[in-house]
Coordinates of N, CA and C in Angstrom, one line a residue:
M1 N 0.9 -1.2 0.0 CA 0.0 0.0 0.0 C 0.9 1.2 0.0
Q2 N 1.1 1.8 -1.2 CA 2.0 3.0 -1.3 C 1.3 4.2 -1.6
N3 N 0.0 4.2 -1.9 CA -0.8 5.3 -2.2 C -1.1 6.1 -0.9
Q4 N -0.7 7.3 -0.8 CA -0.8 8.0 0.5 C -2.3 8.2 0.8
E5 N -3.1 8.5 -0.1 CA -4.6 8.7 0.2 C -5.2 7.4 0.7
K6 N -4.8 6.2 0.2 CA -5.3 5.0 0.7 C -4.9 4.7 2.1
I7 N -3.7 5.1 2.5 CA -3.2 4.9 3.9 C -4.0 5.9 4.8
I8 N -4.3 7.1 4.4 CA -5.0 8.0 5.2 C -6.5 7.5 5.3
D9 N -7.1 7.0 4.3 CA -8.4 6.4 4.4 C -8.5 5.3 5.4
M10 N -7.5 4.5 5.4 CA -7.4 3.3 6.3 C -7.4 3.8 7.7
F11 N -6.6 4.9 8.0 CA -6.6 5.4 9.4 C -7.9 6.1 9.8
N12 N -8.5 6.7 8.8 CA -9.8 7.3 9.1 C -10.8 6.2 9.5
E13 N -10.8 5.0 8.9 CA -11.7 4.0 9.2 C -11.5 3.4 10.5
I14 N -10.2 3.2 11.0 CA -10.0 2.6 12.3 C -9.8 3.5 13.4
A15 N -10.0 4.8 13.2 CA -9.8 5.8 14.2 C -10.7 5.6 15.5
P16 N -12.0 5.3 15.3 CA -12.8 5.1 16.5 C -12.4 4.1 17.5
T17 N -11.7 3.0 17.0 CA -11.3 1.9 17.8 C -9.8 1.8 18.0
Y18 N -9.1 2.8 17.5 CA -7.6 2.8 17.4 C -7.0 2.7 18.8
D19 N -7.5 3.6 19.8 CA -6.9 3.6 21.1 C -7.1 2.2 21.8
K20 N -8.3 1.7 21.7 CA -8.6 0.4 22.3 C -7.7 -0.7 21.8
A21 N -7.6 -0.8 20.5 CA -6.8 -1.8 19.8 C -5.3 -1.6 20.2
N22 N -4.9 -0.4 20.2 CA -3.5 -0.1 20.5 C -3.1 -0.6 21.9
K23 N -3.9 -0.3 22.8 CA -3.6 -0.7 24.2 C -3.6 -2.2 24.4
I24 N -4.5 -2.9 23.7 CA -4.6 -4.4 23.8 C -3.4 -5.0 23.1
L25 N -3.1 -4.5 21.9 CA -2.1 -5.2 21.1 C -0.7 -4.9 21.5
S26 N -0.5 -3.7 22.2 CA 0.9 -3.4 22.7 C 1.0 -3.7 24.1
F27 N 0.0 -4.2 24.8 CA 0.0 -4.5 26.2 C 0.2 -3.2 27.0
G28 N 0.0 -2.1 26.4 CA 0.2 -0.8 27.1 C 1.6 -0.3 27.2
I29 N 2.6 -1.1 26.7 CA 4.0 -0.8 26.9 C 4.4 0.3 26.0
D30 N 3.7 0.6 24.9 CA 4.1 1.7 24.0 C 4.1 3.1 24.8
A31 N 3.3 3.2 25.8 CA 3.3 4.4 26.6 C 4.6 4.7 27.3
S32 N 5.3 3.6 27.7 CA 6.6 3.8 28.3 C 7.7 4.1 27.3
W33 N 7.5 3.6 26.0 CA 8.5 4.0 25.0 C 8.4 5.5 24.7
R34 N 7.1 6.0 24.6 CA 7.0 7.4 24.4 C 7.5 8.3 25.5
S35 N 7.2 7.9 26.7 CA 7.6 8.6 27.9 C 9.1 8.7 28.0
T36 N 9.8 7.6 27.7 CA 11.3 7.5 27.8 C 11.9 8.5 26.8
A37 N 11.3 8.5 25.5 CA 11.8 9.4 24.5 C 11.7 10.9 24.9
C38 N 10.5 11.2 25.4 CA 10.2 12.6 25.9 C 11.2 13.0 27.0
D39 N 11.3 12.1 28.0 CA 12.1 12.5 29.2 C 13.6 12.7 28.7
L40 N 14.1 11.9 27.9 CA 15.5 12.0 27.4 C 15.7 13.3 26.7
V41 N 14.8 13.7 25.8 CA 15.0 14.9 25.0 C 14.8 16.2 25.9
L42 N 13.9 16.1 26.8 CA 13.6 17.3 27.6 C 14.7 17.6 28.6
E43 N 15.6 16.6 28.9 CA 16.8 16.9 29.7 C 17.7 18.0 29.1
N44 N 17.6 18.2 27.8 CA 18.4 19.2 27.1 C 17.9 20.6 27.2
F45 N 16.7 20.8 27.8 CA 16.1 22.1 27.8 C 15.8 22.7 29.2
N46 N 15.8 24.0 29.4 CA 15.5 24.6 30.7 C 14.7 25.8 30.5
S47 N 14.0 26.0 29.4 CA 13.2 27.1 29.2 C 11.9 26.7 28.4
S48 N 11.0 27.7 28.1 CA 9.8 27.4 27.5 C 10.0 26.8 26.1
L49 N 9.1 26.0 25.6 CA 9.4 25.2 24.4 C 8.2 25.3 23.4
Y50 N 8.6 25.2 22.1 CA 7.7 25.0 21.0 C 7.9 23.6 20.5
I51 N 6.8 22.8 20.6 CA 6.9 21.4 20.3 C 5.8 21.1 19.2
T52 N 6.2 20.3 18.2 CA 5.3 19.8 17.2 C 5.3 18.3 17.1
D53 N 4.2 17.6 17.1 CA 4.1 16.2 16.9 C 3.4 15.9 15.6
V54 N 4.1 15.3 14.7 CA 3.6 15.0 13.3 C 3.1 13.6 13.3
A55 N 2.1 13.4 12.4 CA 1.3 12.1 12.4 C 0.9 11.8 13.8
C56 N 0.2 12.7 14.4 CA -0.1 12.6 15.8 C -1.2 11.6 16.1
G57 N -1.9 11.1 15.1 CA -2.9 10.1 15.4 C -3.9 10.6 16.4
T58 N -4.1 9.8 17.4 CA -5.1 10.1 18.5 C -4.5 10.9 19.6
G59 N -3.3 11.3 19.5 CA -2.7 12.3 20.4 C -1.8 11.7 21.6
D60 N -1.5 10.4 21.5 CA -0.8 9.9 22.7 C 0.6 10.5 22.9
M61 N 1.3 10.8 21.8 CA 2.6 11.4 21.9 C 2.5 12.9 22.4
V62 N 1.5 13.6 22.1 CA 1.2 14.9 22.6 C 1.0 14.8 24.1
L63 N 0.2 13.9 24.5 CA 0.0 13.7 26.0 C 1.4 13.4 26.7
A64 N 2.2 12.6 26.0 CA 3.5 12.2 26.6 C 4.4 13.4 26.8
W65 N 4.4 14.3 25.8 CA 5.2 15.6 25.9 C 4.6 16.4 27.1
I66 N 3.3 16.6 27.2 CA 2.7 17.4 28.2 C 3.1 16.8 29.6
N67 N 3.0 15.5 29.8 CA 3.2 14.9 31.1 C 4.7 14.9 31.4
S68 N 5.6 14.7 30.4 CA 7.0 14.8 30.7 C 7.5 16.2 31.0
A69 N 7.0 17.2 30.3 CA 7.3 18.6 30.6 C 6.9 18.9 32.0
K70 N 5.7 18.5 32.4 CA 5.2 18.7 33.8 C 6.2 18.2 34.8
K71 N 6.6 16.9 34.6 CA 7.5 16.3 35.5 C 8.9 17.0 35.6
A72 N 9.3 17.6 34.5 CA 10.6 18.3 34.4 C 10.5 19.8 34.8
N73 N 9.3 20.2 35.2 CA 9.0 21.6 35.5 C 9.4 22.5 34.3
L74 N 9.1 22.1 33.1 CA 9.3 22.9 31.9 C 8.0 23.4 31.4
T75 N 8.0 24.6 30.8 CA 6.8 25.2 30.2 C 6.8 24.9 28.7
I76 N 5.7 24.4 28.2 CA 5.5 24.3 26.8 C 4.7 25.5 26.3
K77 N 5.4 26.4 25.6 CA 4.8 27.6 25.2 C 3.7 27.4 24.1
K78 N 4.0 26.4 23.3 CA 3.0 26.0 22.3 C 3.2 24.6 21.8
I79 N 2.2 23.8 21.8 CA 2.3 22.4 21.2 C 1.3 22.3 20.1
T80 N 1.9 21.7 19.0 CA 1.1 21.6 17.7 C 1.0 20.1 17.4
A81 N -0.2 19.7 17.0 CA -0.4 18.3 16.6 C -0.9 18.3 15.1
I82 N -0.2 17.5 14.3 CA -0.4 17.5 12.8 C -0.7 16.1 12.4
D83 N -1.8 15.9 11.6 CA -2.1 14.6 11.0 C -3.0 14.8 9.8
P84 N -2.8 14.0 8.8 CA -3.7 14.1 7.6 C -5.1 13.4 7.7
S85 N -5.2 12.6 8.8 CA -6.5 11.9 9.0 C -7.4 12.7 9.9
V86 N -8.5 13.1 9.3 CA -9.6 13.9 9.9 C -10.1 13.2 11.1
E87 N -10.4 11.9 11.0 CA -11.0 11.1 12.0 C -10.1 10.9 13.2
M88 N -8.8 10.7 12.9 CA -7.8 10.6 14.0 C -7.7 11.9 14.8
L89 N -7.8 13.0 14.1 CA -7.7 14.3 14.7 C -9.0 14.5 15.6
K90 N -10.1 14.1 15.2 CA -11.3 14.2 16.0 C -11.1 13.5 17.4
V91 N -10.6 12.3 17.3 CA -10.3 11.6 18.6 C -9.3 12.4 19.5
A92 N -8.2 12.9 18.8 CA -7.2 13.6 19.6 C -7.8 14.9 20.2
K93 N -8.6 15.6 19.5 CA -9.2 16.8 20.0 C -10.1 16.6 21.2
A94 N -10.7 15.4 21.2 CA -11.6 15.1 22.3 C -10.8 14.8 23.6
K95 N -9.5 14.4 23.4 CA -8.7 14.0 24.5 C -7.8 15.1 25.1
I96 N -7.5 16.1 24.2 CA -6.5 17.1 24.6 C -7.0 18.5 24.4
K97 N -6.7 19.3 25.4 CA -7.0 20.7 25.4 C -5.7 21.5 25.3
G98 N -5.8 22.8 24.8 CA -4.7 23.6 24.8 C -3.6 23.3 23.8
C99 N -4.0 22.6 22.7 CA -3.1 22.2 21.7 C -3.7 22.7 20.3
E100 N -2.8 23.1 19.4 CA -3.2 23.5 18.1 C -3.2 22.2 17.2
F101 N -4.3 22.0 16.5 CA -4.4 20.8 15.6 C -4.4 21.3 14.2
I102 N -3.6 20.7 13.3 CA -3.5 21.0 11.9 C -3.7 19.8 11.1
E103 N -4.6 19.8 10.1 CA -4.8 18.7 9.2 C -3.8 18.9 8.0
S104 N -2.8 18.1 8.0 CA -1.7 18.3 7.0 C -0.9 17.1 6.8
M105 N -0.2 17.0 5.6 CA 0.8 15.9 5.4 C 2.1 16.2 6.1
A106 N 2.9 15.2 6.3 CA 4.2 15.3 6.9 C 5.2 16.1 6.1
D107 N 5.0 16.1 4.8 CA 5.9 16.8 3.9 C 5.5 18.3 3.6
N108 N 4.4 18.7 4.3 CA 3.9 20.1 4.2 C 3.3 20.5 5.5
L109 N 4.1 20.9 6.4 CA 3.6 21.1 7.8 C 2.9 22.4 8.1
K110 N 2.9 23.3 7.2 CA 2.2 24.6 7.4 C 2.6 25.4 8.6
L111 N 3.9 25.3 8.9 CA 4.5 26.0 10.0 C 5.7 26.9 9.5
E112 N 6.0 27.9 10.2 CA 7.1 28.8 9.8 C 8.4 28.1 10.0
S113 N 9.4 28.5 9.2 CA 10.7 27.9 9.3 C 11.4 28.3 10.6
N114 N 12.3 27.4 11.1 CA 13.2 27.7 12.2 C 12.4 28.1 13.4
T115 N 11.3 27.5 13.8 CA 10.5 28.0 14.9 C 10.3 26.9 16.0
Q116 N 10.6 25.6 15.7 CA 10.3 24.6 16.7 C 11.5 24.1 17.4
D117 N 11.4 23.9 18.7 CA 12.5 23.3 19.5 C 12.6 21.8 19.4
I118 N 11.4 21.2 19.3 CA 11.3 19.7 19.2 C 10.2 19.4 18.2
L119 N 10.6 18.4 17.4 CA 9.6 17.8 16.5 C 9.6 16.3 16.6
S120 N 8.5 15.7 16.9 CA 8.4 14.2 17.0 C 7.5 13.6 16.0
I121 N 7.7 12.4 15.7 CA 6.8 11.5 14.9 C 6.9 10.1 15.5
S122 N 5.8 9.6 16.0 CA 5.9 8.3 16.6 C 5.0 7.3 15.8
Y123 N 5.6 6.3 15.3 CA 5.0 5.2 14.5 C 4.2 5.7 13.3
G124 N 4.8 6.8 12.7 CA 4.1 7.4 11.6 C 5.0 7.5 10.3
I125 N 6.3 7.5 10.5 CA 7.2 7.9 9.4 C 7.2 6.8 8.3
R126 N 6.9 5.5 8.7 CA 6.9 4.5 7.7 C 5.6 4.5 6.9
N127 N 4.6 5.3 7.3 CA 3.4 5.5 6.6 C 3.5 6.7 5.7
V128 N 4.6 7.4 5.7 CA 4.7 8.6 4.8 C 5.4 8.2 3.5
V129 N 4.7 8.3 2.5 CA 5.2 7.9 1.2 C 6.4 8.8 0.8
A130 N 6.2 10.1 1.0 CA 7.2 11.1 0.6 C 8.1 11.3 1.8
R131 N 8.8 10.2 2.3 CA 9.6 10.3 3.5 C 10.8 11.2 3.5
K132 N 11.5 11.2 2.4 CA 12.7 12.1 2.3 C 12.3 13.5 2.3
Q133 N 11.2 13.8 1.6 CA 10.7 15.2 1.6 C 10.3 15.6 3.0
A134 N 9.6 14.7 3.7 CA 9.2 15.0 5.1 C 10.3 15.3 6.0
L135 N 11.4 14.5 5.9 CA 12.6 14.7 6.7 C 13.2 16.1 6.4
R136 N 13.2 16.5 5.2 CA 13.6 17.9 4.9 C 12.7 19.0 5.4
E137 N 11.4 18.6 5.4 CA 10.4 19.5 6.0 C 10.6 19.7 7.5
F138 N 10.9 18.5 8.2 CA 11.2 18.6 9.6 C 12.4 19.5 9.9
N139 N 13.4 19.4 9.0 CA 14.6 20.2 9.2 C 14.2 21.7 9.0
R140 N 13.3 22.0 8.1 CA 13.0 23.4 7.8 C 12.3 24.0 9.0
V141 N 11.4 23.3 9.7 CA 10.7 24.0 10.8 C 11.4 24.0 12.1
L142 N 12.4 23.1 12.3 CA 13.2 23.1 13.5 C 14.2 24.2 13.5
K143 N 14.5 24.7 14.7 CA 15.6 25.7 15.0 C 16.9 24.9 14.9
I144 N 18.0 25.6 14.5 CA 19.3 25.0 14.7 C 19.5 24.6 16.1
G145 N 19.9 23.4 16.3 CA 20.0 22.8 17.7 C 18.8 22.2 18.2
G146 N 17.7 22.3 17.4 CA 16.4 21.6 17.8 C 16.5 20.1 17.6
Y147 N 15.6 19.4 18.3 CA 15.6 18.0 18.3 C 14.5 17.3 17.5
L148 N 14.9 16.3 16.7 CA 14.0 15.4 16.0 C 13.9 14.1 16.8
V149 N 12.7 13.7 17.1 CA 12.5 12.4 17.9 C 11.6 11.5 17.0
V150 N 12.1 10.4 16.7 CA 11.3 9.4 15.9 C 11.2 8.1 16.7
L151 N 10.0 7.6 16.9 CA 9.8 6.2 17.3 C 9.2 5.4 16.2
E152 N 9.7 4.3 15.9 CA 9.2 3.5 14.8 C 9.5 2.0 14.9
F153 N 8.7 1.3 14.2 CA 9.0 -0.2 14.0 C 9.9 -0.3 12.8
T154 N 11.2 -0.5 13.0 CA 12.1 -0.7 11.9 C 12.1 -2.1 11.4
K155 N 12.7 -2.3 10.2 CA 12.8 -3.6 9.6 C 13.6 -4.5 10.6
R156 N 13.2 -5.7 10.8 CA 13.7 -6.6 11.8 C 14.7 -7.7 11.2
Q157 N 15.6 -8.1 12.0 CA 16.4 -9.3 11.7 C 15.5 -10.5 11.7
K158 N 15.7 -11.4 10.8 CA 14.9 -12.6 10.7 C 15.4 -13.8 11.5
D159 N 16.6 -13.8 12.0 CA 17.3 -14.9 12.6 C 16.9 -15.1 14.1
G160 N 16.9 -16.3 14.5 CA 16.7 -16.6 16.0 C 15.3 -16.8 16.4
L161 N 15.2 -17.4 17.6 CA 13.9 -17.8 18.2 C 13.1 -16.5 18.5
I162 N 13.7 -15.5 19.1 CA 13.0 -14.3 19.4 C 12.3 -13.6 18.2
A163 N 13.1 -13.6 17.1 CA 12.6 -13.0 15.8 C 11.4 -13.8 15.3
K164 N 11.5 -15.2 15.5 CA 10.3 -16.0 15.0 C 9.1 -15.7 15.9
I165 N 9.3 -15.6 17.2 CA 8.1 -15.3 18.0 C 7.5 -13.9 17.7
R166 N 8.4 -13.0 17.5 CA 8.0 -11.6 17.2 C 7.2 -11.6 15.9
D167 N 7.7 -12.3 14.9 CA 7.1 -12.3 13.6 C 5.7 -13.0 13.6
F168 N 5.7 -14.1 14.4 CA 4.4 -14.8 14.5 C 3.4 -13.9 15.1
Y169 N 3.7 -13.2 16.1 CA 2.8 -12.3 16.8 C 2.3 -11.2 15.8
L170 N 3.3 -10.6 15.1 CA 2.9 -9.5 14.2 C 2.1 -9.9 13.0
Q171 N 2.4 -11.1 12.5 CA 1.8 -11.6 11.2 C 0.5 -12.4 11.4
K172 N 0.4 -13.0 12.6 CA -0.8 -13.9 12.8 C -1.7 -13.4 13.9
I173 N -1.2 -13.1 15.1 CA -2.0 -12.7 16.2 C -2.5 -11.3 16.1
L174 N -1.6 -10.4 15.8 CA -2.0 -8.9 15.7 C -3.1 -8.7 14.7
P175 N -3.0 -9.2 13.5 CA -4.1 -8.9 12.5 C -5.4 -9.5 12.9
T176 N -5.4 -10.6 13.6 CA -6.6 -11.3 14.0 C -7.3 -10.5 15.1
I177 N -6.6 -10.1 16.1 CA -7.1 -9.3 17.2 C -7.5 -7.9 16.8
G178 N -6.6 -7.3 16.0 CA -6.9 -6.0 15.5 C -8.1 -6.0 14.6
G179 N -8.3 -7.0 13.8 CA -9.4 -7.1 12.9 C -10.7 -7.3 13.7
I180 N -10.7 -8.1 14.8 CA -11.9 -8.2 15.6 C -12.3 -6.9 16.3
I181 N -11.4 -6.2 16.8 CA -11.7 -4.9 17.5 C -12.2 -3.9 16.5
S182 N -11.5 -3.7 15.4 CA -11.7 -2.6 14.5 C -12.7 -3.0 13.4
K183 N -13.0 -4.3 13.2 CA -13.8 -4.8 12.0 C -13.1 -4.5 10.7
N184 N -11.7 -4.3 10.8 CA -11.0 -4.0 9.6 C -9.6 -4.8 9.7
K185 N -9.7 -6.1 9.4 CA -8.5 -6.9 9.5 C -7.4 -6.4 8.5
E186 N -7.8 -5.9 7.3 CA -6.8 -5.5 6.3 C -5.9 -4.4 6.9
A187 N -6.5 -3.5 7.7 CA -5.6 -2.4 8.3 C -4.5 -3.0 9.2
Y188 N -4.9 -4.0 9.9 CA -3.9 -4.6 10.8 C -3.0 -5.6 10.1
E189 N -3.4 -6.1 9.0 CA -2.4 -6.9 8.1 C -1.4 -5.9 7.5
Y190 N -1.8 -4.7 7.3 CA -0.9 -3.7 6.7 C 0.3 -3.4 7.6
L191 N 0.1 -3.5 9.0 CA 1.2 -3.2 9.9 C 2.5 -4.0 9.6
P192 N 2.5 -5.3 9.7 CA 3.7 -6.1 9.4 C 4.3 -5.9 8.0
K193 N 3.4 -5.7 7.1 CA 3.8 -5.4 5.7 C 4.6 -4.1 5.6
S194 N 4.0 -3.1 6.3 CA 4.7 -1.7 6.3 C 6.0 -1.8 7.0
I195 N 6.2 -2.6 8.0 CA 7.5 -2.7 8.7 C 8.5 -3.4 7.8
D196 N 8.1 -4.4 7.1 CA 9.0 -5.1 6.2 C 9.3 -4.2 5.0
G197 N 8.5 -3.3 4.7 CA 8.7 -2.4 3.6 C 9.5 -1.1 4.0
F198 N 9.8 -1.0 5.3 CA 10.5 0.2 5.8 C 12.0 -0.1 5.8
L199 N 12.8 0.8 6.4 CA 14.3 0.6 6.4 C 14.7 0.0 7.7
D200 N 15.9 -0.5 7.8 CA 16.5 -0.9 9.1 C 17.1 0.3 9.7
S201 N 17.5 0.2 11.0 CA 18.0 1.3 11.7 C 19.1 2.1 11.1
N202 N 20.1 1.4 10.5 CA 21.2 2.0 9.9 C 20.8 2.8 8.7
E203 N 19.9 2.2 7.9 CA 19.5 2.9 6.7 C 18.7 4.2 7.0
F204 N 17.9 4.1 8.1 CA 17.1 5.3 8.4 C 18.0 6.4 9.0
C205 N 19.0 6.0 9.8 CA 19.9 6.9 10.3 C 20.6 7.7 9.2
A206 N 21.0 7.0 8.1 CA 21.6 7.6 7.0 C 20.7 8.7 6.4
E207 N 19.4 8.4 6.3 CA 18.5 9.4 5.7 C 18.3 10.6 6.6
I208 N 18.3 10.3 7.9 CA 18.2 11.5 8.9 C 19.5 12.4 8.8
K209 N 20.6 11.8 8.7 CA 21.9 12.5 8.6 C 21.9 13.3 7.3
N210 N 21.4 12.7 6.2 CA 21.4 13.4 4.9 C 20.4 14.6 4.9
S211 N 19.6 14.7 5.9 CA 18.5 15.7 6.0 C 19.0 16.9 7.0
G212 N 20.2 16.9 7.3 CA 20.8 18.0 8.1 C 20.8 17.8 9.6
F213 N 20.8 16.5 10.0 CA 20.8 16.2 11.4 C 22.0 15.4 11.8
E214 N 22.3 15.5 13.1 CA 23.3 14.7 13.7 C 22.6 13.7 14.7
I215 N 22.9 12.4 14.5 CA 22.3 11.4 15.4 C 22.9 11.5 16.8
V216 N 22.0 11.6 17.8 CA 22.3 11.7 19.2 C 22.2 10.4 19.9
M217 N 21.1 9.6 19.6 CA 20.9 8.4 20.2 C 20.0 7.5 19.4
V218 N 20.3 6.2 19.4 CA 19.4 5.2 18.8 C 19.3 4.1 19.8
K219 N 18.1 3.8 20.2 CA 17.8 2.8 21.2 C 16.6 1.9 20.8
G220 N 16.8 0.6 21.0 CA 15.8 -0.4 20.7 C 15.0 -0.7 22.0
F221 N 13.7 -0.9 21.8 CA 12.8 -1.3 23.0 C 12.2 -2.7 22.7
S222 N 12.1 -3.5 23.8 CA 11.3 -4.7 23.7 C 11.7 -5.6 22.6
M223 N 12.9 -6.2 22.7 CA 13.4 -7.1 21.6 C 13.6 -6.3 20.3
D224 N 13.8 -5.0 20.3 CA 13.9 -4.2 19.1 C 12.7 -4.2 18.3
I225 N 11.5 -4.4 18.9 CA 10.3 -4.2 18.2 C 10.1 -2.8 17.8
S226 N 10.5 -1.9 18.7 CA 10.4 -0.5 18.5 C 11.8 0.1 18.6
T227 N 12.1 1.2 17.8 CA 13.4 1.8 17.9 C 13.1 3.3 18.0
M228 N 13.9 3.9 18.9 CA 13.9 5.4 19.2 C 15.1 6.0 18.5
F229 N 14.9 7.1 17.7 CA 15.9 7.8 17.1 C 15.8 9.3 17.6
I230 N 16.9 9.8 18.2 CA 17.0 11.2 18.6 C 18.1 11.8 17.8
A231 N 17.8 12.9 17.2 CA 18.8 13.6 16.3 C 18.7 15.1 16.6
K232 N 19.8 15.8 16.3 CA 19.8 17.3 16.5 C 20.0 17.9 15.2
K233 N 19.3 19.0 14.9 CA 19.5 19.7 13.7 C 20.8 20.5 13.7
V234 N 21.7 20.3 12.8 CA 23.0 21.0 12.8 C 23.1 22.0 11.6
K235 N 22.2 21.9 10.6 CA 22.3 22.8 9.5 C 21.0 22.9 8.8
N236 N 20.8 24.0 8.1 CA 19.6 24.2 7.2 C 20.0 23.6 5.9
I237 N 19.0 22.9 5.3 CA 19.2 22.3 4.0 C 18.2 22.9 2.9

């Protein structure tokens, strides 16, 4: 599924049940992945912040930024949530107050250049067809020294027992349960296919570097099911 509009339509269809399915399928552990990423990045700041979350979905990463900033006694001057899915944004708006929501693609953020301290995208970059253009767009809106935070399911190694267990869950169990909850099995069959069609960690790091960033940290979570990338903008491109 490489047509961007088809991907957006799929997320529109599963939006009403997305949070329920996500909590069941991830066993709730994805919240800790988001929290860890936010905590690590916010250690680098001591003043009010401009934060943008791209492909915000139902807003879980936005909530993670708000909660982590509160723990760190930091002020978020403005937080912006961007997603092309109208239905996902509806769910996010019902959950979060005090946030600006923008319906837009990742490669056209409708933000001024060099204005954001932090830009995040969690489990969304593999769904962006114009990925390289999106990374350049992230560079454009971030300040020099600003941070890019990506959480993603990267392409996996196929060897070993752990890999076999992980693949069995992603390819057999997840689509079945996700299909029952959402009444859209095809959407949850798309997940493992989209991971296999994405890059491995080294390949994605190379794309980030080519987009004007310096890699600060790469960390795998839960048998490398999820990978966190933290990068700093070092130049305008």
